[in-house]
Tab-separated table of C-alpha atoms in Angstrom:
chain	number	residue	atom	x	y	z
A	1	UNK	CA	193.489	50.325	73.617
A	2	UNK	CA	193.629	54.116	73.108
A	3	UNK	CA	194.838	55.474	69.788
A	4	UNK	CA	195.370	59.210	69.923
A	5	UNK	CA	191.889	60.107	71.070
A	6	UNK	CA	189.841	60.404	74.228
A	7	UNK	CA	187.621	57.348	73.571
A	8	UNK	CA	189.366	53.991	73.885
A	9	UNK	CA	188.761	51.369	71.245
A	10	UNK	CA	186.492	48.520	72.299
A	11	UNK	CA	188.296	45.192	72.070
A	12	UNK	CA	184.972	43.370	71.703
A	13	UNK	CA	184.498	45.031	68.292
A	14	UNK	CA	187.684	43.355	67.048
A	15	UNK	CA	186.676	39.774	67.840
A	16	UNK	CA	185.062	37.391	65.379
A	17	UNK	CA	181.481	36.892	66.626
A	18	UNK	CA	180.593	33.568	68.213
A	19	UNK	CA	178.467	31.099	66.285
A	20	UNK	CA	175.483	29.259	67.673
A	21	UNK	CA	175.349	25.481	67.691
A	22	UNK	CA	172.512	25.645	65.155
A	23	UNK	CA	174.462	27.621	62.533
A	24	UNK	CA	174.028	26.102	59.100
A	25	UNK	CA	177.087	26.112	56.849
A	26	UNK	CA	176.350	27.714	53.505
A	27	UNK	CA	179.045	25.878	51.569
A	28	UNK	CA	178.659	27.621	48.203
A	29	UNK	CA	178.870	31.090	49.738
A	30	UNK	CA	181.592	29.989	52.147
A	31	UNK	CA	183.748	28.800	49.235
A	32	UNK	CA	183.238	32.070	47.345
A	33	UNK	CA	184.518	34.153	50.253
A	34	UNK	CA	188.107	32.948	50.011
A	35	UNK	CA	188.276	34.082	46.423
A	36	UNK	CA	191.125	33.435	44.086
A	37	UNK	CA	194.575	34.744	44.974
A	38	UNK	CA	194.706	38.302	43.712
A	39	UNK	CA	191.072	39.076	44.579
A	40	UNK	CA	191.307	42.193	46.707
A	41	UNK	CA	187.706	42.847	47.668
A	42	UNK	CA	184.675	40.740	48.422
A	43	UNK	CA	181.391	42.334	49.384
A	44	UNK	CA	178.554	40.497	51.077
A	45	UNK	CA	175.216	42.140	50.361
A	46	UNK	CA	171.829	41.026	51.639
A	47	UNK	CA	168.949	42.467	53.654
A	48	UNK	CA	169.270	42.855	57.421
A	49	UNK	CA	168.921	39.578	59.292
A	50	UNK	CA	169.868	37.297	56.385
A	51	UNK	CA	173.059	36.036	58.022
A	52	UNK	CA	175.866	38.127	56.533
A	53	UNK	CA	177.764	38.385	59.823
A	54	UNK	CA	177.149	34.704	60.599
A	55	UNK	CA	178.445	33.685	57.166
A	56	UNK	CA	181.586	35.784	57.602
A	57	UNK	CA	182.157	34.559	61.161
A	58	UNK	CA	181.916	30.928	60.038
A	59	UNK	CA	184.310	31.611	57.168
A	60	UNK	CA	186.763	33.359	59.522
A	61	UNK	CA	186.912	30.150	61.582
A	62	UNK	CA	187.769	28.034	58.542
A	63	UNK	CA	191.061	26.158	58.976
A	64	UNK	CA	192.479	27.871	55.878
A	65	UNK	CA	192.016	31.354	57.362
A	66	UNK	CA	192.045	30.779	61.134
A	67	UNK	CA	194.403	33.217	62.900
A	68	UNK	CA	194.746	35.289	59.717
A	69	UNK	CA	191.393	37.108	59.735
A	70	UNK	CA	191.247	40.541	61.326
A	71	UNK	CA	187.695	41.568	62.255
A	72	UNK	CA	186.085	44.933	62.945
A	73	UNK	CA	182.397	45.309	63.837
A	74	UNK	CA	181.683	48.893	62.798
A	75	UNK	CA	178.936	51.248	63.902
A	76	UNK	CA	178.015	54.903	63.359
A	77	UNK	CA	180.446	56.033	66.090
A	78	UNK	CA	183.349	54.857	63.899
A	79	UNK	CA	182.494	57.317	61.112
A	80	UNK	CA	185.689	59.317	61.608
A	81	UNK	CA	188.825	58.534	59.557
A	82	UNK	CA	191.352	58.193	62.392
A	83	UNK	CA	188.991	56.139	64.551
A	84	UNK	CA	188.041	53.883	61.628
A	85	UNK	CA	191.670	53.302	60.643
A	86	UNK	CA	192.641	52.767	64.283
A	87	UNK	CA	190.137	49.934	64.506
A	88	UNK	CA	191.272	48.400	61.210
A	89	UNK	CA	194.963	48.597	62.158
A	90	UNK	CA	194.440	47.287	65.694
A	91	UNK	CA	192.443	44.373	64.293
A	92	UNK	CA	195.263	43.627	61.838
A	93	UNK	CA	197.800	43.954	64.633
A	94	UNK	CA	196.000	41.184	66.526
A	95	UNK	CA	196.697	38.696	63.699
A	96	UNK	CA	199.839	40.196	62.132
A	97	UNK	CA	201.690	42.633	64.416
A	98	UNK	CA	204.422	43.179	61.837
A	99	UNK	CA	201.884	44.576	59.350
A	100	UNK	CA	200.320	47.217	61.562
A	101	UNK	CA	203.081	48.286	63.952
A	102	UNK	CA	204.514	51.163	61.892
A	103	UNK	CA	201.098	52.357	60.690
A	104	UNK	CA	199.766	52.525	64.247
A	105	UNK	CA	202.823	54.508	65.365
A	106	UNK	CA	202.263	56.973	62.508
A	107	UNK	CA	198.564	57.266	63.301
A	108	UNK	CA	199.303	58.015	66.968
A	109	UNK	CA	201.872	60.706	66.154
A	110	UNK	CA	200.866	64.243	65.252
A	111	UNK	CA	201.323	64.853	61.552
A	112	UNK	CA	200.084	66.544	58.429
A	113	UNK	CA	198.198	63.543	57.056
A	114	UNK	CA	198.317	60.692	59.564
A	115	UNK	CA	195.724	58.602	57.703
A	116	UNK	CA	197.493	58.852	54.346
A	117	UNK	CA	200.899	58.150	55.848
A	118	UNK	CA	199.567	55.226	57.899
A	119	UNK	CA	197.898	53.706	54.823
A	120	UNK	CA	201.125	54.004	52.827
A	121	UNK	CA	203.077	52.289	55.604
A	122	UNK	CA	200.452	49.524	55.744
A	123	UNK	CA	200.615	48.995	51.986
A	124	UNK	CA	204.414	48.762	52.162
A	125	UNK	CA	204.203	46.180	54.961
A	126	UNK	CA	201.597	44.169	53.041
A	127	UNK	CA	203.763	44.204	49.920
A	128	UNK	CA	206.687	42.790	51.913
A	129	UNK	CA	204.533	40.114	53.597
A	130	UNK	CA	204.745	36.471	52.598
A	131	UNK	CA	201.441	35.552	54.296
A	132	UNK	CA	197.913	36.247	53.071
A	133	UNK	CA	195.501	37.900	55.520
A	134	UNK	CA	191.879	39.047	55.464
A	135	UNK	CA	190.299	42.128	57.017
A	136	UNK	CA	186.545	41.971	57.609
A	137	UNK	CA	184.819	45.344	57.959
A	138	UNK	CA	181.427	44.207	59.227
A	139	UNK	CA	178.654	46.793	58.740
A	140	UNK	CA	180.884	49.115	56.673
A	141	UNK	CA	177.687	50.463	55.069
A	142	UNK	CA	176.970	52.383	58.312
A	143	UNK	CA	179.896	54.738	57.651
A	144	UNK	CA	179.130	57.854	55.610
A	145	UNK	CA	182.395	59.825	55.740
A	146	UNK	CA	183.748	60.656	52.268
A	147	UNK	CA	187.254	60.668	53.776
A	148	UNK	CA	186.844	57.046	54.875
A	149	UNK	CA	185.534	56.080	51.436
A	150	UNK	CA	188.530	57.781	49.798
A	151	UNK	CA	190.936	56.032	52.179
A	152	UNK	CA	189.449	52.625	51.388
A	153	UNK	CA	189.537	53.423	47.648
A	154	UNK	CA	193.229	54.333	47.973
A	155	UNK	CA	193.896	51.131	49.908
A	156	UNK	CA	192.129	49.034	47.254
A	157	UNK	CA	193.909	50.783	44.387
A	158	UNK	CA	197.321	49.649	45.679
A	159	UNK	CA	196.391	46.601	47.741
A	160	UNK	CA	198.698	43.645	47.131
A	161	UNK	CA	197.343	40.100	47.040
A	162	UNK	CA	198.477	39.551	50.639
A	163	UNK	CA	195.306	41.211	51.991
A	164	UNK	CA	191.730	40.294	51.142
A	165	UNK	CA	189.300	42.999	52.230
């Protein structure tokens, strides 16, 4: 799935990770992840190996959220604003094509500020949406770009209750 760059996006990074048969449900944490309507951001913080990804993957399979959770497994190679947003939008497109379609078209087209324009289009689509979705940015802490941080801050500042990040 190329998005205006030479390196194609890896579809495997936009799939909720599989769970093992021995996964233990952490009910209290699981319940906290859904949050109240209007909660825009939930962060999961713990040391490496403590099950953050497993917790999120189990939550993403919950009947309440199934087919409405977009997932991106990030790594250091995604520390570029257009690549990062391409992954986020393609993941959203997989669960809600109507939300990401215009933003992806903007991001693929040459322009003065493709990231800013694509984010604005996404926010407009989210505002018009009747459904609630979630976008999981697994391992977001690996990204260091100030431009990505500013983009996510902008998104959160105007994020309607139809998207839980």
